[in-house]
mmCIF file of C-alpha atoms in Angstrom:
data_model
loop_
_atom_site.group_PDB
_atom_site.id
_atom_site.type_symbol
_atom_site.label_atom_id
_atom_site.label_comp_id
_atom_site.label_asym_id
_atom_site.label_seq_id
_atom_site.Cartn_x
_atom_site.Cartn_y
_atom_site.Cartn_z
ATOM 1 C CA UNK T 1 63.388 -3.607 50.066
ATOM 2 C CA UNK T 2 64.437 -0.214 48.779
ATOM 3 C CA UNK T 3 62.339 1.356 46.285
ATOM 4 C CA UNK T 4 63.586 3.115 43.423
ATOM 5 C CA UNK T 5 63.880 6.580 42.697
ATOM 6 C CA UNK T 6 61.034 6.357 40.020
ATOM 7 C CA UNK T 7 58.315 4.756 42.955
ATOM 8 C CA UNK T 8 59.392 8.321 45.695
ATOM 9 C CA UNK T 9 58.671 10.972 42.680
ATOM 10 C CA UNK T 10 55.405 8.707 41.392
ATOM 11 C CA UNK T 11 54.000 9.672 45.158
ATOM 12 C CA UNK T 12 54.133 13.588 44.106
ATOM 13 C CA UNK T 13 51.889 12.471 40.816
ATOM 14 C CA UNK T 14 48.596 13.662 40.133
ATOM 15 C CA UNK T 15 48.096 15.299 44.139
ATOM 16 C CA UNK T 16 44.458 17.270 43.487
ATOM 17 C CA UNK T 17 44.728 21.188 44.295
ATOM 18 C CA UNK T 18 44.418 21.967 48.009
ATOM 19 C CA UNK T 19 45.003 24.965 50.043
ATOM 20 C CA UNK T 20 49.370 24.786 51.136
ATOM 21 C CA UNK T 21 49.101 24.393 54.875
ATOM 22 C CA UNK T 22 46.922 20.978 53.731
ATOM 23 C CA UNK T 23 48.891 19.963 50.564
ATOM 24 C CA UNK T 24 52.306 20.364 52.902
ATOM 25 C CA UNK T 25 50.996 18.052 55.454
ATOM 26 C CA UNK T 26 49.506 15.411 53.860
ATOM 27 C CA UNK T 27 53.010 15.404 51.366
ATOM 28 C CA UNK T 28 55.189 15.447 54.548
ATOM 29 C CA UNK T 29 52.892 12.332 55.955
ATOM 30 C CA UNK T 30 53.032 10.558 52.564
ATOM 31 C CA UNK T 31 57.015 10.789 52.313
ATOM 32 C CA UNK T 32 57.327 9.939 56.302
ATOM 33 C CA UNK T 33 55.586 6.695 55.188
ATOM 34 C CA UNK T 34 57.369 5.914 52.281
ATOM 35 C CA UNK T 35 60.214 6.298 54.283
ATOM 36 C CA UNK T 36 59.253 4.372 56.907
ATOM 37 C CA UNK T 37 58.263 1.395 54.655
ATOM 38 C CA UNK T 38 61.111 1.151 52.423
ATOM 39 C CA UNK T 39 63.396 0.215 55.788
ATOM 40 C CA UNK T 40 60.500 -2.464 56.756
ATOM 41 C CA UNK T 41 58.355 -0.837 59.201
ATOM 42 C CA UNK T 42 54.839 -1.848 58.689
ATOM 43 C CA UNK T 43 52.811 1.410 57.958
ATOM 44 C CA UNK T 44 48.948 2.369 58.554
ATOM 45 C CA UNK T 45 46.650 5.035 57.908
ATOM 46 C CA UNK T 46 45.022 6.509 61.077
ATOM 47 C CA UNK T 47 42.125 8.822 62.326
ATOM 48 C CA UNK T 48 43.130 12.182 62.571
ATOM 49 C CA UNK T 49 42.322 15.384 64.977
ATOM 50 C CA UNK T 50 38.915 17.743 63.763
ATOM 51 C CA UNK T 51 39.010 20.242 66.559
ATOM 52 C CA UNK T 52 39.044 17.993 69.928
ATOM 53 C CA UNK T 53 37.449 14.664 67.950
ATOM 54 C CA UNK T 54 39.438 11.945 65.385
ATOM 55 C CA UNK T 55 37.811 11.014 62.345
ATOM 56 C CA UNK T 56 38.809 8.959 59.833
ATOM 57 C CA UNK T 57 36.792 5.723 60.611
ATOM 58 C CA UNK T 58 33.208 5.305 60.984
ATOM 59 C CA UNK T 59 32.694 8.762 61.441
ATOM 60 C CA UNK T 60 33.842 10.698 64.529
ATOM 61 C CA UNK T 61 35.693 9.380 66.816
ATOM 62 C CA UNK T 62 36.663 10.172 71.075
ATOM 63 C CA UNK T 63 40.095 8.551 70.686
ATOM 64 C CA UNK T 64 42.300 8.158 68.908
ATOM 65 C CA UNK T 65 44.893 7.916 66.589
ATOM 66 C CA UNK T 66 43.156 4.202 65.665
ATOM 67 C CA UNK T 67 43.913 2.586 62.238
ATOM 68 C CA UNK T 68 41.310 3.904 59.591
ATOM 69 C CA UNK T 69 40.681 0.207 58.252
ATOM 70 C CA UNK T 70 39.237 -2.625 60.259
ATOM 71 C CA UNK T 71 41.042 -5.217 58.578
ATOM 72 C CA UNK T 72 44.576 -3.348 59.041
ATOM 73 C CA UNK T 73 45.979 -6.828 60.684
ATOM 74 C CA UNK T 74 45.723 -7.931 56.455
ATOM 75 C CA UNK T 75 47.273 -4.913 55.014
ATOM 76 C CA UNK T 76 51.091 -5.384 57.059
ATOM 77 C CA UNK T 77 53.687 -5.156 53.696
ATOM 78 C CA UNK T 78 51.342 -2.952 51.273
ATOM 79 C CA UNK T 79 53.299 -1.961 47.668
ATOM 80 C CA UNK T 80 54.384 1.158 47.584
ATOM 81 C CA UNK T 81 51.490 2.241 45.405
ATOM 82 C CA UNK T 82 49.121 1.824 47.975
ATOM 83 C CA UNK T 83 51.028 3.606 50.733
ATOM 84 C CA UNK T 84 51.203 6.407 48.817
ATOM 85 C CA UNK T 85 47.450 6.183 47.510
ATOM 86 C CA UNK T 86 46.640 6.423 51.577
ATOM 87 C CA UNK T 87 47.623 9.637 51.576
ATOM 88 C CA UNK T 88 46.855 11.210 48.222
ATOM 89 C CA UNK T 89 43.691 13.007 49.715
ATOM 90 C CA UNK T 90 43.312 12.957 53.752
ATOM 91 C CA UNK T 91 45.972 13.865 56.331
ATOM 92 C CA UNK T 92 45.926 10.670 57.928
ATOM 93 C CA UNK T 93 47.785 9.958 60.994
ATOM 94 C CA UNK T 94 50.799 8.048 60.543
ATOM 95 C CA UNK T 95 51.305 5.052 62.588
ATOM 96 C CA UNK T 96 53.464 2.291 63.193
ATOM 97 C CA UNK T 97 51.938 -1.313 63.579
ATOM 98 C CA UNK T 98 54.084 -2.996 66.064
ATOM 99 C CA UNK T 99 54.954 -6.484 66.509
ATOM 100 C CA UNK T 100 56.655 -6.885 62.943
ATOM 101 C CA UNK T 101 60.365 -5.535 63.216
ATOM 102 C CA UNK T 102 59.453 -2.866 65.591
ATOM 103 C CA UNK T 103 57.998 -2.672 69.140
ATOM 104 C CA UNK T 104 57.289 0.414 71.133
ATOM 105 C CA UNK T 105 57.483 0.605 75.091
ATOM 106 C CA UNK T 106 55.147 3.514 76.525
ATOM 107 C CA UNK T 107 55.391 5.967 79.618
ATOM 108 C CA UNK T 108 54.597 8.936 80.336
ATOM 109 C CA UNK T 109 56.488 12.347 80.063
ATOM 110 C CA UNK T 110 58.376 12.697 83.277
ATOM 111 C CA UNK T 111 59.763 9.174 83.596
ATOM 112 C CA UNK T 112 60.279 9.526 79.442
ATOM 113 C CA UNK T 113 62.703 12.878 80.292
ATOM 114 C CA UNK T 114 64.138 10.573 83.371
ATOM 115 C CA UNK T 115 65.287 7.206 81.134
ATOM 116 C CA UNK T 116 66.463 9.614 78.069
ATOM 117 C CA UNK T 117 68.297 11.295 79.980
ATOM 118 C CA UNK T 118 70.428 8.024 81.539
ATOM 119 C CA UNK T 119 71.010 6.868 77.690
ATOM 120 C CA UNK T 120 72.024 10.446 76.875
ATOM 121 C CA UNK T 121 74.844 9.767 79.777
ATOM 122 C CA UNK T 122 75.708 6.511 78.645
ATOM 123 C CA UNK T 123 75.879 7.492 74.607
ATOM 124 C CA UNK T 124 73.742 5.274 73.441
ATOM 125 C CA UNK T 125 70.696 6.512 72.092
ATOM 126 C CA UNK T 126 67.434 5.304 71.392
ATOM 127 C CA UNK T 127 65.169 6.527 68.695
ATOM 128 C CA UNK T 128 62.374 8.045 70.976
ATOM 129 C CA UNK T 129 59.040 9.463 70.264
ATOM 130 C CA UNK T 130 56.517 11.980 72.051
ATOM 131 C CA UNK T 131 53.088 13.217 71.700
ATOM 132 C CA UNK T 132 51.220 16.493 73.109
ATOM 133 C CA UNK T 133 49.154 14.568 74.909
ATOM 134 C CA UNK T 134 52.598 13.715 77.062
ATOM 135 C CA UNK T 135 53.439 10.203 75.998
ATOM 136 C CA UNK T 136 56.997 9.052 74.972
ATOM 137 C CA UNK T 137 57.572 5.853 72.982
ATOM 138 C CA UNK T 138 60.936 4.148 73.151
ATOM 139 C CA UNK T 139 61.346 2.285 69.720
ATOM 140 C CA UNK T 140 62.979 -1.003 69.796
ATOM 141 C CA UNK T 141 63.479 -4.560 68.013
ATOM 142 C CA UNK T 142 60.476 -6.652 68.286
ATOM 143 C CA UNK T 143 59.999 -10.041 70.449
ATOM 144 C CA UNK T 144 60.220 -8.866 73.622
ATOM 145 C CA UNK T 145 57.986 -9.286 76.891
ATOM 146 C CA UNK T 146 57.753 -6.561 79.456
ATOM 147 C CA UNK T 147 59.116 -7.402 82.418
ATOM 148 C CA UNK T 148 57.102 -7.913 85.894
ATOM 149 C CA UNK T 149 58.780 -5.483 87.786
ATOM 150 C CA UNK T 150 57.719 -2.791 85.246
ATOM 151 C CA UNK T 151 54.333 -4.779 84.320
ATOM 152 C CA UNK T 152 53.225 -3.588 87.857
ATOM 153 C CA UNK T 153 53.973 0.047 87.256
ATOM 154 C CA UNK T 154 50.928 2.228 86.313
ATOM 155 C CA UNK T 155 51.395 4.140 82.691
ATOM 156 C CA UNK T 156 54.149 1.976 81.445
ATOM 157 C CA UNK T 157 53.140 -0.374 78.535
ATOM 158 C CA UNK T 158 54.716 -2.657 75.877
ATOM 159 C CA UNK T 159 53.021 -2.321 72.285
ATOM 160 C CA UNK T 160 53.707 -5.530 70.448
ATOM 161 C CA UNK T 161 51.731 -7.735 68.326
ATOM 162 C CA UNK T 162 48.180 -6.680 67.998
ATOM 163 C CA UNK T 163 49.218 -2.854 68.675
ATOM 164 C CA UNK T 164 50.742 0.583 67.035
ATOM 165 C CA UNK T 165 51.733 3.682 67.899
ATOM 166 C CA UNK T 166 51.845 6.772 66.378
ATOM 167 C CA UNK T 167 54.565 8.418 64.231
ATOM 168 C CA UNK T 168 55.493 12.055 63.772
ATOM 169 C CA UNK T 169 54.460 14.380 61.758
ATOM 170 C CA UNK T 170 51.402 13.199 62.733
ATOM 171 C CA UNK T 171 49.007 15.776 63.964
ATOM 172 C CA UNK T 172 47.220 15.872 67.515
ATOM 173 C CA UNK T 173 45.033 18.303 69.273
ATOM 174 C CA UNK T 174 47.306 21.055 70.506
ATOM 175 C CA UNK T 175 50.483 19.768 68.684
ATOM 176 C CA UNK T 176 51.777 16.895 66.795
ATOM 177 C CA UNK T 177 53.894 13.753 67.317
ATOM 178 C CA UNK T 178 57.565 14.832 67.503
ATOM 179 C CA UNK T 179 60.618 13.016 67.924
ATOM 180 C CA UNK T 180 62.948 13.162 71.074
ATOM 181 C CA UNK T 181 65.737 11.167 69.531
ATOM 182 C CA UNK T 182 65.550 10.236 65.663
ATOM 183 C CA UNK T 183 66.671 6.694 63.904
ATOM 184 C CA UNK T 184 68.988 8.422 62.149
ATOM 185 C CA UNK T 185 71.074 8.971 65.157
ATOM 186 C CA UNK T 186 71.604 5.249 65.757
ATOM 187 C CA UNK T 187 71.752 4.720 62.346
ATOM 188 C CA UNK T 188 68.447 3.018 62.311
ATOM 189 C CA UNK T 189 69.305 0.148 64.486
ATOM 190 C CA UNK T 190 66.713 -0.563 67.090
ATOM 191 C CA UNK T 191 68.263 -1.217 70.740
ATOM 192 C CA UNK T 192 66.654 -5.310 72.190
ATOM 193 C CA UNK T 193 63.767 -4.908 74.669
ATOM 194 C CA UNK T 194 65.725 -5.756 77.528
ATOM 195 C CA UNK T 195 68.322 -2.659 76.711
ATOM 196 C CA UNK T 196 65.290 -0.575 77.075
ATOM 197 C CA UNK T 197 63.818 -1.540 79.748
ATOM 198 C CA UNK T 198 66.730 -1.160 81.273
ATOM 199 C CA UNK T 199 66.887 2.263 80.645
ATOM 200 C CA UNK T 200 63.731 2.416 82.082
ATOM 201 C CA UNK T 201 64.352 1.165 85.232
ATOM 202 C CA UNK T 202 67.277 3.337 85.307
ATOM 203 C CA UNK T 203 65.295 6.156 85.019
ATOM 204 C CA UNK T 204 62.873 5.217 88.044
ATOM 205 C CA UNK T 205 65.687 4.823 90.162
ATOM 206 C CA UNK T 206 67.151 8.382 89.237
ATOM 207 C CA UNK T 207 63.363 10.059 89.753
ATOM 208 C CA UNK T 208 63.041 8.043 93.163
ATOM 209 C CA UNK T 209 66.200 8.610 94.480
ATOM 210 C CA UNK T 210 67.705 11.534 92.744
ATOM 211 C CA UNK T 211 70.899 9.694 92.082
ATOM 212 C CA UNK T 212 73.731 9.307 89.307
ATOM 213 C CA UNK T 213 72.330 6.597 88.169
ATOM 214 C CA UNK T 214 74.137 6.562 84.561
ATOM 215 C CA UNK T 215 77.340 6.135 86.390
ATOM 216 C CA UNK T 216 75.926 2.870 88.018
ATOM 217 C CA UNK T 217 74.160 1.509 85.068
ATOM 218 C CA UNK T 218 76.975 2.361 82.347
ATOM 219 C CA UNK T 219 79.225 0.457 84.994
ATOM 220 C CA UNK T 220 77.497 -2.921 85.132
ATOM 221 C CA UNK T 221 77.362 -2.674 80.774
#
């Protein structure tokens, strides 16, 4: 559903005086999740960074980002009012809840760099995610399984249904969530599981081996 120009300006209405470092975050997190939610991804409001902590939901927290509500499972496909309302006050962390139109496959930094850099080869990118705390996040269509090869690898993980991951420009200690490669650049089509994981594999094989492994993967396409 794509909201009309009326529902993205009503967002900016009646925002309560804050100091601008505050007032630009919270109005670059509330636009980020309009955004997101007009194209169909499922948005939620999560605990955000005080100092080394996340708060947000029942008061301080050791990890996070977490969704803020306890019941976010019933909130999937909120009106636009209530997005916005989410972030009319606190700087919530943006997230993704994953299992509905998008899933998200997890790794860590190094092997993140190694499977990028294979798609980057082949010219077919993948909208790609990365926090400070040295996690990348390959976006992709939902419904997929990861598969046992991989399953066995420590760090890498599939978020599905049940799960979400975070969303720039949400904040972290240290940083905030950045993207590698943004939807825009495939036009907002999400690659299948499998074409991922691929990828991923791909990228193993080029860290274990140190070989041209685009040239071998792009050849069996």
């Amino acid at each position: 559903m794509q909201w009309s120009a009326e529902r993205w300006q009503g967002a900016f209405r009646g925002v309560p005086a804050h100091p601008a470092g505050l007032t630009s975050s919270r109005i670059e997190l509330r636009v980020q999740a309009i955004g997101f939610a007009s194209r169909g991804w499922p948005v939620l409001p999560g605990t955000h960074p005080d100092g080394d902590r996340w708060i947000g939901r029942h008061g301080r927290q050791e990890r996070g980002p977490m969704p803020v509500h306890r019941d976010w499972q019933t909130r999937l496909g909120t009106n636009p009012d209530e997005v916005t309302a989410w972030w009319a006050e606190h700087p919530y962390s943006l997230l993704i809840a994953t299992g509905h139109t998008v899933d998200a496959l997890e790794v860590d930094a190094v092997l993140g760099r190694a499977a990028a850099s294979v798609l980057r080869a082949l010219g077919f990118p993948v909208p790609i995610v990365a926090t400070p705390a040295g996690r990348w996040y390959f976006l992709m269509a939902s419904g997929g399984e990861l598969a046992a090869d991989l399953a066995d690898v420590p760090g890498i993980r599939v978020h599905g249904q049940g799960s979400w991951v975070p969303m720039p420009p949400s904040a972290y200690p240290g940083g905030a969530v950045h993207w590698r490669v943004k939807p825009e650049v495939c036009a907002w089509q999400l690659p299948t599981p499998d074409f991922v994981q691929d990828a991923i594999r791909a990228g193993r094989e080029e860290l274990d081996n140190n070989a041209d492994v685009a040239e071998l993967v792009a050849a069996g396409k």
